CSV table of C-alpha atoms in Angstrom, one decimal:
chain,number,residue,atom,x,y,z
A,1320,MET,CA,0.1,0.1,0.0
A,1321,ASN,CA,1.5,3.3,-1.0
A,1322,HIS,CA,2.1,6.1,1.6
A,1323,CYS,CA,-0.4,8.5,0.0
A,1324,PHE,CA,-3.2,5.9,-0.2
A,1325,ALA,CA,-2.5,4.8,3.4
A,1326,LYS,CA,-3.0,8.4,4.6
A,1327,ALA,CA,-6.2,8.7,2.7
A,1328,LEU,CA,-7.6,5.5,4.5
A,1329,ILE,CA,-6.6,6.9,7.9
A,1330,VAL,CA,-8.5,10.0,7.3
A,1331,LEU,CA,-11.5,8.2,5.9
A,1332,ALA,CA,-11.6,5.9,9.0
A,1333,ALA,CA,-11.9,9.0,11.2
A,1334,LEU,CA,-14.8,10.4,9.4
A,1335,ALA,CA,-18.5,9.8,9.7
A,1336,LEU,CA,-19.8,11.3,6.4
A,1337,PRO,CA,-23.6,11.6,5.9
A,1338,VAL,CA,-24.3,10.0,2.6
A,1339,THR,CA,-27.2,12.3,1.6
A,1340,ALA,CA,-26.7,15.9,2.6
A,1341,ARG,CA,-23.1,16.9,2.8
A,1342,ALA,CA,-20.0,17.4,0.7
A,1343,TYR,CA,-16.5,16.3,1.7
A,1344,GLU,CA,-13.7,18.7,2.2
A,1345,ALA,CA,-10.5,18.4,4.2
A,1346,TRP,CA,-6.8,19.3,4.3
A,1347,ARG,CA,-5.9,15.6,3.9
A,1348,GLY,CA,-7.9,12.9,2.3
A,1349,PRO,CA,-8.9,11.0,-0.7
A,1350,THR,CA,-9.2,12.4,-4.2
A,1351,GLY,CA,-11.4,11.7,-7.3
A,1352,VAL,CA,-15.1,11.0,-7.3
A,1353,LEU,CA,-16.2,10.4,-3.7
A,1354,LYS,CA,-20.0,10.2,-4.4
A,1355,HIS,CA,-22.2,10.0,-7.4
A,1356,VAL,CA,-26.0,9.5,-7.6
A,1357,PRO,CA,-26.5,9.0,-11.3
A,1358,GLU,CA,-30.4,9.3,-11.2
A,1359,LYS,CA,-30.2,12.8,-9.5
A,1360,SER,CA,-26.9,14.1,-11.0
A,1361,PHE,CA,-26.7,16.0,-14.3
A,1362,ASP,CA,-25.1,13.8,-16.9
A,1363,GLY,CA,-22.5,15.8,-18.8
A,1364,TYR,CA,-18.8,16.6,-19.2
A,1365,THR,CA,-16.9,18.9,-16.9
A,1366,VAL,CA,-14.0,21.2,-17.9
A,1367,LEU,CA,-11.3,20.9,-15.3
A,1368,ALA,CA,-8.5,23.4,-15.2
A,1369,PRO,CA,-6.2,22.9,-12.2
A,1370,LEU,CA,-4.1,25.9,-11.6
A,1371,GLY,CA,-1.0,23.9,-11.0
A,1372,SER,CA,-1.2,22.3,-14.4
A,1373,THR,CA,-0.5,23.3,-18.0
A,1374,ARG,CA,-3.2,20.7,-19.0
A,1375,THR,CA,-7.0,21.3,-19.2
A,1376,TYR,CA,-9.2,18.2,-18.9
A,1377,LEU,CA,-12.6,17.2,-20.1
A,1378,ILE,CA,-14.0,14.5,-17.7
A,1379,ASP,CA,-17.3,12.6,-17.4
A,1380,ASN,CA,-19.0,12.1,-14.1
A,1381,ASP,CA,-16.8,9.2,-13.1
A,1382,ALA,CA,-13.7,11.2,-13.6
A,1383,ASN,CA,-12.8,9.4,-16.7
A,1384,VAL,CA,-10.8,11.6,-19.2
A,1385,VAL,CA,-12.5,12.1,-22.5
A,1386,HIS,CA,-10.3,14.9,-23.9
A,1387,THR,CA,-7.3,17.2,-23.0
A,1388,TRP,CA,-5.7,20.3,-24.2
A,1389,GLU,CA,-2.2,21.2,-23.4
A,1390,SER,CA,-0.5,24.6,-23.2
A,1391,GLN,CA,2.9,25.8,-22.3
A,1392,TYR,CA,1.5,28.0,-19.6
A,1393,ARG,CA,-0.3,27.0,-16.4
A,1394,ASN,CA,-4.1,27.4,-16.3
A,1395,GLY,CA,-5.1,30.8,-15.1
A,1396,SER,CA,-8.6,31.8,-14.1
A,1397,SER,CA,-11.4,29.9,-16.0
A,1398,ALA,CA,-11.5,27.7,-19.0
A,1399,VAL,CA,-14.7,27.3,-21.1
A,1400,LEU,CA,-15.9,25.5,-24.2
A,1401,LEU,CA,-17.1,27.4,-27.2
A,1402,PRO,CA,-20.0,26.1,-29.4
A,1403,ASN,CA,-17.4,25.2,-32.2
A,1404,GLY,CA,-15.6,22.9,-29.8
A,1405,HIS,CA,-12.7,25.3,-29.1
A,1406,LEU,CA,-11.4,25.8,-25.6
A,1407,LEU,CA,-11.0,29.3,-24.4
A,1408,ARG,CA,-8.9,29.6,-21.4
A,1409,GLY,CA,-7.0,32.1,-19.2
A,1410,SER,CA,-3.3,31.3,-19.0
A,1411,THR,CA,-0.8,32.4,-16.4
A,1412,LEU,CA,2.3,34.2,-17.6
A,1413,PRO,CA,5.5,33.6,-15.9
A,1414,ARG,CA,6.2,35.9,-13.1
A,1415,ASP,CA,9.1,37.5,-14.7
A,1416,GLU,CA,6.8,38.6,-17.6
A,1417,ILE,CA,3.7,39.8,-15.8
A,1418,VAL,CA,3.5,43.6,-15.2
A,1419,ILE,CA,1.6,43.3,-11.9
A,1420,PRO,CA,1.2,40.0,-10.1
A,1421,PHE,CA,-1.8,40.6,-7.8
A,1422,GLY,CA,-3.9,37.6,-6.8
A,1423,GLY,CA,-5.6,36.1,-9.9
A,1424,TYR,CA,-3.2,37.5,-12.4
A,1425,ALA,CA,-3.0,35.8,-15.9
A,1426,GLY,CA,-2.1,38.1,-18.7
A,1427,LEU,CA,-2.9,35.7,-21.5
A,1428,ILE,CA,-6.0,34.2,-23.1
A,1429,GLU,CA,-5.6,31.3,-25.4
A,1430,GLU,CA,-8.0,29.6,-27.8
A,1431,PHE,CA,-7.4,26.0,-28.8
A,1432,ASP,CA,-9.3,23.9,-31.4
A,1433,TRP,CA,-10.5,20.4,-30.5
A,1434,GLU,CA,-7.3,18.9,-31.9
A,1435,GLY,CA,-5.1,20.9,-29.5
A,1436,ASN,CA,-3.9,23.6,-32.0
A,1437,LYS,CA,-3.6,27.1,-30.6
A,1438,VAL,CA,-5.8,29.2,-33.1
A,1439,TRP,CA,-5.8,32.6,-31.3
A,1440,GLU,CA,-4.3,34.3,-28.3
A,1441,LEU,CA,-4.6,37.7,-26.7
A,1442,ARG,CA,-1.9,39.1,-24.4
A,1443,VAL,CA,-3.2,41.8,-22.1
A,1444,ASN,CA,-0.1,42.6,-20.0
A,1445,SER,CA,0.9,46.3,-19.9
A,1446,LYS,CA,0.3,49.3,-17.8
A,1447,LYS,CA,-2.7,49.9,-20.0
A,1448,GLY,CA,-4.2,46.7,-18.8
A,1449,VAL,CA,-3.3,43.3,-17.2
A,1450,PHE,CA,-5.8,40.6,-17.8
A,1451,HIS,CA,-7.1,38.8,-14.7
A,1452,HIS,CA,-10.0,36.8,-13.5
A,1453,GLY,CA,-12.9,37.4,-16.0
A,1454,MET,CA,-13.3,36.8,-19.7
A,1455,GLN,CA,-16.2,36.1,-22.0
A,1456,ARG,CA,-16.4,35.3,-25.7
A,1457,LEU,CA,-19.2,37.6,-27.0
A,1458,PRO,CA,-21.9,36.8,-29.7
A,1459,ASN,CA,-20.2,39.1,-32.2
A,1460,GLY,CA,-16.8,37.2,-31.8
A,1461,ASN,CA,-15.1,39.9,-29.7
A,1462,THR,CA,-13.8,39.0,-26.1
A,1463,LEU,CA,-14.5,40.9,-23.1
A,1464,VAL,CA,-12.0,40.8,-20.1
A,1465,THR,CA,-11.5,42.4,-16.7
A,1466,ALA,CA,-8.0,44.2,-16.4
A,1467,TRP,CA,-6.0,46.2,-14.0
A,1468,GLU,CA,-4.8,49.5,-15.3
A,1469,TYR,CA,-2.1,51.6,-13.9
A,1470,LYS,CA,-2.5,55.0,-12.3
A,1471,THR,CA,0.2,57.0,-10.5
A,1472,ARG,CA,0.0,57.5,-6.8
A,1473,GLU,CA,-0.4,61.2,-7.6
A,1474,GLU,CA,-3.4,60.6,-9.8
A,1475,ALA,CA,-5.0,58.5,-7.0
A,1476,LEU,CA,-4.4,61.3,-4.4
A,1477,ALA,CA,-5.8,63.9,-6.9
A,1478,LYS,CA,-8.9,61.7,-7.2
A,1479,GLY,CA,-9.3,62.1,-3.4
A,1480,ARG,CA,-7.6,58.9,-2.0
A,1481,ASN,CA,-6.5,59.4,1.6
A,1482,PRO,CA,-2.6,59.1,1.4
A,1483,GLU,CA,-2.5,57.5,4.8
A,1484,THR,CA,-4.2,54.4,3.3
A,1485,LEU,CA,-2.1,54.1,0.2
A,1486,GLY,CA,1.3,53.2,1.6
A,1487,PRO,CA,3.9,51.3,-0.1
A,1488,MET,CA,3.3,47.6,-0.8
A,1489,SER,CA,5.1,44.5,-2.0
A,1490,ILE,CA,3.9,41.2,-3.1
A,1491,SER,CA,5.5,37.9,-2.1
A,1492,ASP,CA,4.8,34.6,-3.8
A,1493,PRO,CA,6.1,31.2,-3.0
A,1494,ASP,CA,6.9,30.6,-6.7
A,1495,TRP,CA,9.0,33.9,-6.7
A,1496,PRO,CA,12.0,34.2,-4.5
A,1497,VAL,CA,12.0,38.0,-4.5
A,1498,GLU,CA,9.3,40.3,-3.2
A,1499,THR,CA,7.9,42.5,-6.0
A,1500,PRO,CA,7.4,46.2,-5.0
A,1501,VAL,CA,4.2,47.6,-6.2
A,1502,GLU,CA,4.1,51.1,-7.8
A,1503,GLY,CA,1.1,53.3,-8.0
A,1504,PHE,CA,-2.6,52.5,-8.0
A,1505,TRP,CA,-4.4,49.9,-10.1
A,1506,PRO,CA,-8.1,50.2,-10.5
A,1507,ASP,CA,-10.1,47.9,-12.8
A,1508,ALA,CA,-11.3,48.4,-16.3
A,1509,ILE,CA,-13.5,46.2,-18.7
A,1510,LEU,CA,-12.0,46.0,-22.2
A,1511,GLU,CA,-13.6,44.5,-25.3
A,1512,PHE,CA,-11.2,43.3,-27.9
A,1513,ASP,CA,-11.9,42.3,-31.5
A,1514,PRO,CA,-10.3,39.2,-33.0
A,1515,GLN,CA,-7.4,41.2,-34.2
A,1516,GLY,CA,-6.7,42.3,-30.7
A,1517,LYS,CA,-7.9,46.0,-31.0
A,1518,VAL,CA,-9.8,47.4,-28.1
A,1519,VAL,CA,-13.3,48.4,-29.5
A,1520,TRP,CA,-15.1,49.3,-26.3
A,1521,GLU,CA,-13.9,50.1,-22.9
A,1522,TRP,CA,-15.1,51.0,-19.4
A,1523,HIS,CA,-13.2,52.2,-16.5
A,1524,VAL,CA,-14.2,52.4,-12.8
A,1525,TRP,CA,-11.8,55.3,-12.7
A,1526,ASP,CA,-14.5,57.3,-14.5
A,1527,HIS,CA,-17.0,56.5,-11.9
A,1528,ILE,CA,-15.4,57.4,-8.6
A,1529,GLY,CA,-17.4,59.3,-6.0
A,1530,THR,CA,-19.7,58.8,-3.0
A,1531,GLY,CA,-23.1,58.4,-4.7
A,1532,PRO,CA,-25.1,55.2,-5.1
A,1533,ASP,CA,-23.9,54.6,-8.7
A,1534,GLN,CA,-20.2,55.4,-7.9
A,1535,TRP,CA,-17.3,53.7,-6.2
A,1536,ASP,CA,-15.8,55.4,-3.1
A,1537,ILE,CA,-12.1,55.7,-3.6
A,1538,ASN,CA,-11.7,55.7,0.1
A,1539,TYR,CA,-14.0,52.8,1.0
A,1540,LEU,CA,-12.0,50.2,2.9
A,1541,ALA,CA,-13.7,47.3,4.6
A,1542,PRO,CA,-12.4,47.7,8.2
A,1543,TYR,CA,-12.6,44.0,9.5
A,1544,HIS,CA,-9.6,42.4,7.5
A,1545,VAL,CA,-7.4,40.7,10.1
A,1546,GLU,CA,-4.2,42.2,8.6
A,1547,GLY,CA,-5.6,45.8,8.3
A,1548,PRO,CA,-8.2,47.5,6.2
A,1549,TYR,CA,-9.3,45.4,3.2
A,1550,GLY,CA,-8.6,47.1,0.0
A,1551,ALA,CA,-6.0,49.5,1.3
A,1552,GLY,CA,-3.4,48.5,-1.1
A,1553,PRO,CA,-3.1,49.4,-4.8
A,1554,ASP,CA,-5.5,46.5,-5.9
A,1555,TRP,CA,-8.5,48.6,-4.7
A,1556,THR,CA,-11.6,47.1,-6.5
A,1557,HIS,CA,-10.3,43.7,-7.5
A,1558,PHE,CA,-13.0,42.7,-10.0
A,1559,ASN,CA,-13.1,39.0,-10.1
A,1560,ALA,CA,-15.9,38.2,-12.6
A,1561,LEU,CA,-17.8,39.6,-15.5
A,1562,GLU,CA,-20.8,38.3,-17.5
A,1563,TYR,CA,-22.5,40.0,-20.5
A,1564,ASN,CA,-26.2,39.6,-21.0
A,1565,PRO,CA,-27.0,40.4,-24.8
A,1566,GLU,CA,-30.7,40.7,-24.1
A,1567,THR,CA,-30.4,43.6,-21.7
A,1568,ASP,CA,-27.0,44.8,-22.9
A,1569,GLN,CA,-25.9,44.8,-19.3
A,1570,ILE,CA,-22.5,43.6,-17.7
A,1571,LEU,CA,-22.6,41.8,-14.5
A,1572,LEU,CA,-19.5,42.4,-12.3
A,1573,SER,CA,-18.1,41.3,-8.9
A,1574,SER,CA,-15.7,43.4,-6.7
A,1575,ASN,CA,-14.0,41.2,-4.2
A,1576,LYS,CA,-12.7,44.2,-2.1
A,1577,PHE,CA,-16.1,45.9,-1.9
A,1578,SER,CA,-17.9,42.6,-1.5
A,1579,GLU,CA,-20.5,43.8,-4.0
A,1580,ILE,CA,-21.9,42.7,-7.4
A,1581,TYR,CA,-23.1,45.3,-10.0
A,1582,LEU,CA,-25.0,45.5,-13.2
A,1583,ILE,CA,-23.4,48.0,-15.7
A,1584,ASP,CA,-25.4,49.5,-18.6
A,1585,LYS,CA,-23.0,48.8,-21.5
A,1586,LYS,CA,-24.3,51.7,-23.6
A,1587,SER,CA,-24.3,54.5,-21.0
A,1588,GLY,CA,-21.6,52.9,-18.8
A,1589,LYS,CA,-23.6,53.7,-15.7
A,1590,MET,CA,-24.1,51.4,-12.6
A,1591,VAL,CA,-27.8,50.5,-12.5
A,1592,TRP,CA,-27.8,48.1,-9.6
A,1593,ARG,CA,-25.5,46.9,-6.8
A,1594,PHE,CA,-25.9,44.4,-4.1
A,1595,GLY,CA,-23.9,42.8,-1.2
A,1596,ASN,CA,-22.6,45.7,1.0
A,1597,PRO,CA,-24.7,48.8,1.5
A,1598,ALA,CA,-22.0,50.3,3.8
A,1599,ALA,CA,-19.7,50.7,0.6
A,1600,PHE,CA,-21.9,53.7,-0.5
A,1601,GLY,CA,-23.1,54.8,3.0
A,1602,GLN,CA,-26.6,53.2,2.9
A,1603,GLY,CA,-26.0,50.6,5.6
A,1604,ARG,CA,-24.3,49.6,8.8
A,1605,ALA,CA,-20.9,48.2,8.4
A,1606,PRO,CA,-19.7,45.1,10.2
A,1607,GLY,CA,-19.2,45.8,13.9
A,1608,GLY,CA,-16.4,43.4,14.7
A,1609,ARG,CA,-16.4,39.6,15.5
A,1610,GLY,CA,-19.8,38.1,15.4
A,1611,ASP,CA,-21.5,41.1,13.9
A,1612,ASP,CA,-22.0,41.1,10.1
A,1613,GLY,CA,-23.8,44.5,10.1
A,1614,ASP,CA,-25.9,45.0,7.0
A,1615,GLN,CA,-23.3,43.4,4.8
A,1616,ILE,CA,-24.7,40.4,2.9
A,1617,LEU,CA,-21.8,39.1,0.6
A,1618,PHE,CA,-18.2,38.7,1.7
A,1619,GLY,CA,-15.4,38.4,-0.8
A,1620,GLN,CA,-17.7,36.6,-3.3
A,1621,HIS,CA,-17.0,35.4,-6.9
A,1622,ASN,CA,-18.7,34.2,-10.1
A,1623,PRO,CA,-22.1,36.1,-10.3
A,1624,ALA,CA,-24.1,34.7,-13.1
A,1625,PHE,CA,-27.3,35.5,-14.9
A,1626,LEU,CA,-30.1,32.9,-14.6
A,1627,PRO,CA,-32.9,32.1,-17.0
A,1628,ASN,CA,-35.6,33.2,-14.5
A,1629,GLY,CA,-34.0,36.8,-14.1
A,1630,HIS,CA,-32.3,35.9,-10.8
A,1631,ILE,CA,-28.5,36.1,-10.1
A,1632,SER,CA,-26.4,33.4,-8.6
A,1633,VAL,CA,-23.3,34.0,-6.8
A,1634,PHE,CA,-20.5,32.0,-5.0
A,1635,ASP,CA,-20.3,33.9,-1.7
A,1636,ASN,CA,-16.9,33.0,-0.2
A,1637,GLY,CA,-17.6,34.3,3.3
A,1638,SER,CA,-14.0,35.4,3.7
A,1639,TYR,CA,-13.5,37.6,6.7
A,1640,ARG,CA,-17.1,37.3,7.7
A,1641,PRO,CA,-17.4,38.4,11.3
A,1642,GLU,CA,-19.9,35.8,12.2
A,1643,GLY,CA,-17.5,33.1,10.9
A,1644,ALA,CA,-15.9,32.4,7.6
A,1645,ARG,CA,-17.8,29.9,5.5
A,1646,SER,CA,-18.8,29.7,1.9
A,1647,ARG,CA,-22.3,29.4,0.4
A,1648,ILE,CA,-24.2,29.4,-2.9
A,1649,VAL,CA,-26.8,32.1,-3.1
A,1650,GLU,CA,-29.7,33.0,-5.6
A,1651,ILE,CA,-30.7,36.7,-5.5
A,1652,ASP,CA,-33.8,38.2,-6.9
A,1653,PRO,CA,-32.5,41.6,-8.2
A,1654,GLN,CA,-36.1,42.9,-8.2
A,1655,THR,CA,-36.5,42.6,-4.4
A,1656,ASN,CA,-32.8,42.4,-3.5
A,1657,ARG,CA,-33.5,39.2,-1.5
A,1658,ILE,CA,-31.8,35.9,-1.3
A,1659,VAL,CA,-34.4,33.3,-2.5
A,1660,TRP,CA,-32.3,30.3,-2.1
A,1661,GLU,CA,-29.0,29.3,-0.6
A,1662,PHE,CA,-26.8,26.2,0.1
A,1663,ALA,CA,-24.5,26.6,3.1
A,1664,THR,CA,-23.0,24.2,5.7
A,1665,ALA,CA,-22.4,24.6,9.4
A,1666,LYS,CA,-20.7,27.9,10.6
A,1667,VAL,CA,-18.0,25.6,12.3
A,1668,ARG,CA,-15.9,24.1,9.4
A,1669,THR,CA,-15.7,20.3,9.4
A,1670,PRO,CA,-14.8,17.7,6.7
A,1671,ASN,CA,-18.7,18.0,6.0
A,1672,SER,CA,-18.5,21.7,5.0
A,1673,PHE,CA,-16.9,23.6,2.2
A,1674,TYR,CA,-15.0,26.9,2.3
A,1675,THR,CA,-12.5,28.8,0.1
A,1676,PRO,CA,-11.4,32.3,1.1
A,1677,PHE,CA,-10.6,33.0,-2.6
A,1678,GLN,CA,-12.0,32.2,-6.0
A,1679,GLY,CA,-14.7,29.7,-6.5
A,1680,SER,CA,-17.8,29.2,-8.6
A,1681,ALA,CA,-21.5,28.0,-8.8
A,1682,GLN,CA,-23.1,27.0,-12.1
A,1683,LEU,CA,-26.9,26.5,-12.5
A,1684,LEU,CA,-27.2,23.2,-14.5
A,1685,PRO,CA,-30.0,22.5,-16.8
A,1686,ASN,CA,-31.7,20.1,-14.4
A,1687,GLY,CA,-31.8,22.7,-11.7
A,1688,ASN,CA,-28.8,21.5,-9.7
A,1689,TYR,CA,-25.8,23.6,-9.0
A,1690,LEU,CA,-22.1,22.7,-9.7
A,1691,ALA,CA,-19.9,24.4,-7.2
A,1692,CYS,CA,-16.2,24.6,-7.1
A,1693,SER,CA,-14.4,25.3,-3.7
A,1694,THR,CA,-11.0,26.4,-4.9
A,1695,LEU,CA,-8.8,26.0,-1.9
A,1696,HIS,CA,-9.3,22.3,-1.7
A,1697,GLY,CA,-9.8,21.6,-5.4
A,1698,HIS,CA,-13.3,20.5,-4.5
A,1699,LEU,CA,-16.2,20.2,-6.9
A,1700,PHE,CA,-19.7,19.1,-5.9
A,1701,GLU,CA,-23.2,19.1,-7.2
A,1702,VAL,CA,-26.2,19.9,-5.0
A,1703,THR,CA,-30.0,19.6,-5.8
A,1704,PRO,CA,-32.6,22.4,-5.1
A,1705,ASP,CA,-33.6,20.3,-2.0
A,1706,LYS,CA,-29.9,20.7,-0.9
A,1707,GLU,CA,-28.7,17.1,-1.4
A,1708,VAL,CA,-25.2,16.6,-2.6
A,1709,VAL,CA,-25.4,14.1,-5.5
A,1710,TRP,CA,-21.9,14.3,-6.9
A,1711,ASP,CA,-18.8,15.0,-4.9
A,1712,PHE,CA,-15.2,15.3,-6.4
A,1713,VAL,CA,-11.7,16.4,-5.1
A,1714,ASN,CA,-9.3,17.2,-7.9
A,1715,PRO,CA,-6.4,14.7,-8.0
A,1716,ILE,CA,-4.2,16.6,-10.3
A,1717,SER,CA,-1.4,18.4,-8.2
A,1718,ALA,CA,1.7,20.3,-9.2
A,1719,LYS,CA,3.5,17.0,-9.3
A,1720,GLY,CA,0.9,15.1,-11.2
A,1721,PRO,CA,-2.1,12.8,-10.3
A,1722,ILE,CA,-2.3,11.8,-6.6
A,1723,CYS,CA,-4.6,9.4,-4.6
A,1724,ALA,CA,-4.7,11.6,-1.6
A,1725,ILE,CA,-4.1,15.2,-0.3
A,1726,GLU,CA,-1.5,15.6,2.1
A,1727,ASP,CA,-0.3,18.6,4.1
A,1728,ASP,CA,2.3,19.6,1.6
A,1729,THR,CA,0.2,19.1,-1.5
A,1730,THR,CA,0.2,22.0,-3.9
A,1731,GLY,CA,-1.3,22.8,-7.3
A,1732,ILE,CA,-4.8,21.3,-6.8
A,1733,TRP,CA,-6.7,24.6,-6.8
A,1734,VAL,CA,-9.4,25.0,-9.4
A,1735,HIS,CA,-10.5,28.5,-10.2
A,1736,ARG,CA,-13.8,27.5,-11.6
A,1737,ALA,CA,-15.6,24.5,-13.1
A,1738,TYR,CA,-18.1,24.2,-15.8
A,1739,ARG,CA,-20.3,21.2,-16.9
A,1740,TYR,CA,-21.7,20.8,-20.4
A,1741,ALA,CA,-24.7,18.8,-21.5
A,1742,LYS,CA,-23.8,15.7,-23.7
A,1743,ASP,CA,-25.7,17.2,-26.6
A,1744,HIS,CA,-23.8,20.6,-26.5
A,1745,PRO,CA,-22.8,21.7,-29.9
A,1746,ALA,CA,-19.1,21.5,-28.9
A,1747,PHE,CA,-19.4,17.7,-28.8
A,1748,ARG,CA,-21.0,17.1,-32.2
A,1749,GLY,CA,-19.1,14.5,-34.1
A,1750,ARG,CA,-16.4,14.3,-31.4
A,1751,ASP,CA,-14.7,11.2,-30.0
A,1752,LEU,CA,-15.8,11.2,-26.2
A,1753,SER,CA,-14.9,7.7,-25.3
A,1754,PRO,CA,-13.0,7.4,-22.0
A,1755,LYS,CA,-9.2,7.7,-22.4
A,1756,GLY,CA,-8.3,6.6,-18.9
A,1757,ARG,CA,-9.0,7.7,-15.4
A,1758,LEU,CA,-8.0,11.2,-14.1
A,1759,ASN,CA,-6.1,9.5,-11.2
A,1760,PRO,CA,-4.9,6.2,-12.7
A,1761,GLY,CA,-3.8,3.5,-10.1
A,1762,CYS,CA,-5.9,5.0,-7.4
A,1763,PRO,CA,-8.7,3.0,-5.5
A,1764,ASP,CA,-12.3,4.0,-5.9
A,1765,PHE,CA,-13.1,5.5,-2.5
A,1766,ARG,CA,-16.9,5.5,-3.0
A,1767,PRO,CA,-17.8,2.1,-1.6
A,1768,LEU,CA,-16.0,2.9,1.6
A,1769,LEU,CA,-17.6,6.2,2.0
A,1770,GLU,CA,-21.1,4.8,1.2
A,1771,ALA,CA,-20.7,2.3,3.9
A,1772,ARG,CA,-20.1,4.9,6.6
A,1773,PRO,CA,-23.0,5.2,9.1
A,1774,GLN,CA,-25.5,8.3,8.5
A,1775,PHE,CA,-26.2,10.6,11.2
């Protein structure tokens, strides 16, 4: 019995996992598919882009690999399938190439055809814009991206930024031996590129600074961050997602630092709706310290998405939440500003809960279930509207390759987002989707052991 597998069994022996309601998540434990209820799970293919790997996988619900794409760069942000069968993925440029390496940096978007040939790329890596997090291929063939843009310290102060909250900053990274000093101020912009790489439309948060209900306060800083005010550094708004709705001509945005989501009218450029943190524009009570969330609803959220019924889904990370850090999936009615459905686990984190302080996603599937991605543990799971977990999976692809179990020193298993596609999706027409082998070959199937555990 190999060392990694033995550790997984030890962890499993200590767990009493409820079979019906929970998802499995832990610092140490087994990988692969841990639960699958075929009659309740949505049958499709999931795009898996581990951040520690240069390879992107297409897997079935039993974690069989049906297709792969290879890049010279590590996966960065999300990877999505286009209707023509191409893969559009964010890619992480090397640290010595990237202009500014804030969390979530990428700098490059690549498009590969089904055969793995790179057919297009877009580098957004200059002081005019550094691509990070969000991207979308639009119906007109253009590509919409989120980007940091450079402003000098003097420009930020002229806009009204308090100089006491804009001190010097440096970024450290385990993959980079030297701390990187950060110069200036880096607000977000939304850029639309045509296929030739030309900017044909742009929007800048810099043009919407103020204290009104449709503006961003340049001095708003969430006060409850354990290391000091959240957002005090140059990465001020940190937009981590976008989605365009062609029916309304609106762009849905998410700001990690403001803990808010927004609707932007593309034609006028104006913010027409915001949700998550009324204290950010002086209309609510800020969190009051440990145990007191104030009027704030979202905490460091990611991946808002338009839903067919007019609602909006969000993966609410719950990071730095005074009442206790825990993640949840929420569905919001923007007409009433109310959460109409949510899935969350206990406030005290256990192996039967889920939590990631950064990144993450929630995709509404055609059968009404949600596919969630909890980035920190490489954890994907599917939950029904009745809050039953019917598919549970831990990414086995680490920085060192496939593993049977996560250990304390495991790296590279993070997954920014995950998307599942129906088997009749246009991308799959005429494609060979036969299994090419397991995602974690040589590892045991842990499901029988988990299913034998007593319920409680």
